[in-house]
C-alpha cells in the first residue's frame, strides 16, 4: 500500500482504533510511534509486534498536554529520521448533555483532547513536514457526531471542529504537498464509552431513538483499513475529505 518504511505517529494507541491502526501499519512495514497515557499497554503492544515487517516505538504522554504534542513528534523524528504521517486518533466522549446542561469541566476535558491536542500536533507536524521538504500526511479521526447529532453538544462540537480543521489544513498547505483527511467512524467497538462517566439522562433519552437506528457495531480494524488507505500512496489525490465509516448509519 505504499507505506513501507514511512514514519507514522498514532495517538490514542493503547486500545481500540489506535491499537488496531498501529498493528496494521507495522504489519504493512511502517515505522510507528504509538502514543498514549498507559505505559504498560503500550509496552505490551510493542512487544506483540516484535518480528513484524515494520517497527513500533512507544511514547507515553497525554495529548491534552501541549508538551506532549511537541515532544512526541520530536521523538518520532529522532527515532526514525523523519515524520511522514500523523494520525490524531485520541478522543474522549462527553456525557450526552444538551447545550443547556453541559458543565465547564466536561467542555474543558473534551476540547483539550479532541480539539486542542490535535490542533497543536498538526501545528508541529506541518512545521516538520515543511522543513523536510517532501510533503506530509495528516489523518484526523473525528466521528459522525461531527456531522449529525449522535452524542452530546460538547462531543459533537469537538468533532465538527476537527472536521473543519481538516478541511482548512488541506487547503492551506496544498502548495506544500501536505495532505489532510478525516475519518468519521460510527459505532465502533472501543473503550471510548468508559470516558463518558454517568450520562445526562435528559440528553441520553433524547438521543436514544437515533442510537436505536444504528447498524451493528463496527470493528476497530475497519478504521485501521480506512487509515491505511488515506496514509498510502493509493490516496495521493485525496485531501480535505471526510471518509465516513459507519455501516450506513449516517444515511438513516
PDB file of C-alpha atoms in Angstrom, residues 45-129:
ATOM      1  CA  UNK A  45       1.619  -3.666  22.191  1.00  0.00           C
ATOM      2  CA  UNK A  46       5.219  -3.049  21.145  1.00  0.00           C
ATOM      3  CA  UNK A  47       6.288  -6.471  22.395  1.00  0.00           C
ATOM      4  CA  UNK A  48       3.478  -8.167  20.465  1.00  0.00           C
ATOM      5  CA  UNK A  49       4.739  -6.549  17.264  1.00  0.00           C
ATOM      6  CA  UNK A  50       8.353  -7.673  17.526  1.00  0.00           C
ATOM      7  CA  UNK A  51       9.442  -9.501  14.394  1.00  0.00           C
ATOM      8  CA  UNK A  52       6.841  -7.874  12.161  1.00  0.00           C
ATOM      9  CA  UNK A  53       7.690  -6.175   8.885  1.00  0.00           C
ATOM     10  CA  UNK A  54       7.792  -2.692  10.406  1.00  0.00           C
ATOM     11  CA  UNK A  55       8.880  -1.367  13.789  1.00  0.00           C
ATOM     12  CA  UNK A  56       6.980   0.024  16.764  1.00  0.00           C
ATOM     13  CA  UNK A  57       8.224   2.501  19.347  1.00  0.00           C
ATOM     14  CA  UNK A  58       6.251   3.887  22.277  1.00  0.00           C
ATOM     15  CA  UNK A  59       5.846   7.374  23.684  1.00  0.00           C
ATOM     16  CA  UNK A  60       3.968   7.839  26.929  1.00  0.00           C
ATOM     17  CA  UNK A  61       2.028  11.085  27.129  1.00  0.00           C
ATOM     18  CA  UNK A  62      -1.320  12.841  27.319  1.00  0.00           C
ATOM     19  CA  UNK A  63      -2.279  14.764  24.174  1.00  0.00           C
ATOM     20  CA  UNK A  64      -4.122  17.347  26.264  1.00  0.00           C
ATOM     21  CA  UNK A  65      -0.661  18.452  27.463  1.00  0.00           C
ATOM     22  CA  UNK A  66       0.957  20.882  24.970  1.00  0.00           C
ATOM     23  CA  UNK A  67       4.390  19.489  25.822  1.00  0.00           C
ATOM     24  CA  UNK A  68       3.322  16.003  24.756  1.00  0.00           C
ATOM     25  CA  UNK A  69       2.151  17.105  21.307  1.00  0.00           C
ATOM     26  CA  UNK A  70       5.527  18.685  20.565  1.00  0.00           C
ATOM     27  CA  UNK A  71       7.734  16.100  22.250  1.00  0.00           C
ATOM     28  CA  UNK A  72       6.057  13.075  20.642  1.00  0.00           C
ATOM     29  CA  UNK A  73       6.795  14.404  17.167  1.00  0.00           C
ATOM     30  CA  UNK A  74      10.399  15.247  18.068  1.00  0.00           C
ATOM     31  CA  UNK A  75      10.700  11.692  19.403  1.00  0.00           C
ATOM     32  CA  UNK A  76       9.419  10.216  16.135  1.00  0.00           C
ATOM     33  CA  UNK A  77      11.872  12.242  14.062  1.00  0.00           C
ATOM     34  CA  UNK A  78      14.794  11.385  16.347  1.00  0.00           C
ATOM     35  CA  UNK A  79      13.837   7.697  16.464  1.00  0.00           C
ATOM     36  CA  UNK A  80      13.166   7.041  12.786  1.00  0.00           C
ATOM     37  CA  UNK A  81      14.718  10.037  10.996  1.00  0.00           C
ATOM     38  CA  UNK A  82      11.541  11.671   9.699  1.00  0.00           C
ATOM     39  CA  UNK A  83       7.799  12.086  10.115  1.00  0.00           C
ATOM     40  CA  UNK A  84       5.570  11.100   7.208  1.00  0.00           C
ATOM     41  CA  UNK A  85       2.088  10.583   8.671  1.00  0.00           C
ATOM     42  CA  UNK A  86       0.383  11.988  11.776  1.00  0.00           C
ATOM     43  CA  UNK A  87      -2.780  10.189  12.885  1.00  0.00           C
ATOM     44  CA  UNK A  88      -4.751  12.094  15.536  1.00  0.00           C
ATOM     45  CA  UNK A  89      -6.869   9.275  16.927  1.00  0.00           C
ATOM     46  CA  UNK A  90      -7.094  10.011  20.659  1.00  0.00           C
ATOM     47  CA  UNK A  91     -10.553  11.119  21.744  1.00  0.00           C
ATOM     48  CA  UNK A  92     -12.989  11.114  24.649  1.00  0.00           C
ATOM     49  CA  UNK A  93     -16.774  11.332  24.984  1.00  0.00           C
ATOM     50  CA  UNK A  94     -18.994  13.849  26.733  1.00  0.00           C
ATOM     51  CA  UNK A  95     -21.957  12.870  28.936  1.00  0.00           C
ATOM     52  CA  UNK A  96     -24.691  13.327  26.294  1.00  0.00           C
ATOM     53  CA  UNK A  97     -25.729  16.743  27.674  1.00  0.00           C
ATOM     54  CA  UNK A  98     -27.557  19.264  25.501  1.00  0.00           C
ATOM     55  CA  UNK A  99     -26.357  22.872  25.362  1.00  0.00           C
ATOM     56  CA  UNK A 100     -28.411  23.909  28.380  1.00  0.00           C
ATOM     57  CA  UNK A 101     -26.821  21.306  30.643  1.00  0.00           C
ATOM     58  CA  UNK A 102     -23.126  20.817  29.823  1.00  0.00           C
ATOM     59  CA  UNK A 103     -20.544  21.513  32.528  1.00  0.00           C
ATOM     60  CA  UNK A 104     -17.413  23.602  32.129  1.00  0.00           C
ATOM     61  CA  UNK A 105     -15.396  20.616  33.348  1.00  0.00           C
ATOM     62  CA  UNK A 106     -16.638  18.403  30.508  1.00  0.00           C
ATOM     63  CA  UNK A 107     -16.203  21.214  27.988  1.00  0.00           C
ATOM     64  CA  UNK A 108     -12.582  21.671  29.040  1.00  0.00           C
ATOM     65  CA  UNK A 109     -11.710  17.968  29.161  1.00  0.00           C
ATOM     66  CA  UNK A 110     -13.303  17.046  25.832  1.00  0.00           C
ATOM     67  CA  UNK A 111     -11.922  20.006  23.895  1.00  0.00           C
ATOM     68  CA  UNK A 112      -8.442  19.582  25.384  1.00  0.00           C
ATOM     69  CA  UNK A 113      -8.229  16.041  23.957  1.00  0.00           C
ATOM     70  CA  UNK A 114     -10.454  16.203  20.867  1.00  0.00           C
ATOM     71  CA  UNK A 115      -9.571  19.683  19.571  1.00  0.00           C
ATOM     72  CA  UNK A 116      -6.612  21.393  21.218  1.00  0.00           C
ATOM     73  CA  UNK A 117      -4.410  18.285  21.229  1.00  0.00           C
ATOM     74  CA  UNK A 118      -4.863  17.528  17.522  1.00  0.00           C
ATOM     75  CA  UNK A 119      -4.534  21.192  16.586  1.00  0.00           C
ATOM     76  CA  UNK A 120      -1.219  21.548  18.404  1.00  0.00           C
ATOM     77  CA  UNK A 121       0.035  18.270  16.948  1.00  0.00           C
ATOM     78  CA  UNK A 122      -0.926  19.450  13.465  1.00  0.00           C
ATOM     79  CA  UNK A 123       0.927  22.736  14.023  1.00  0.00           C
ATOM     80  CA  UNK A 124       4.089  20.878  14.963  1.00  0.00           C
ATOM     81  CA  UNK A 125       3.716  18.291  12.189  1.00  0.00           C
ATOM     82  CA  UNK A 126       3.238  20.917   9.489  1.00  0.00           C
ATOM     83  CA  UNK A 127       6.431  22.625  10.618  1.00  0.00           C
ATOM     84  CA  UNK A 128       8.324  19.322  10.379  1.00  0.00           C
ATOM     85  CA  UNK A 129       6.794  18.443   7.012  1.00  0.00           C
TER      86      UNK A 129
END
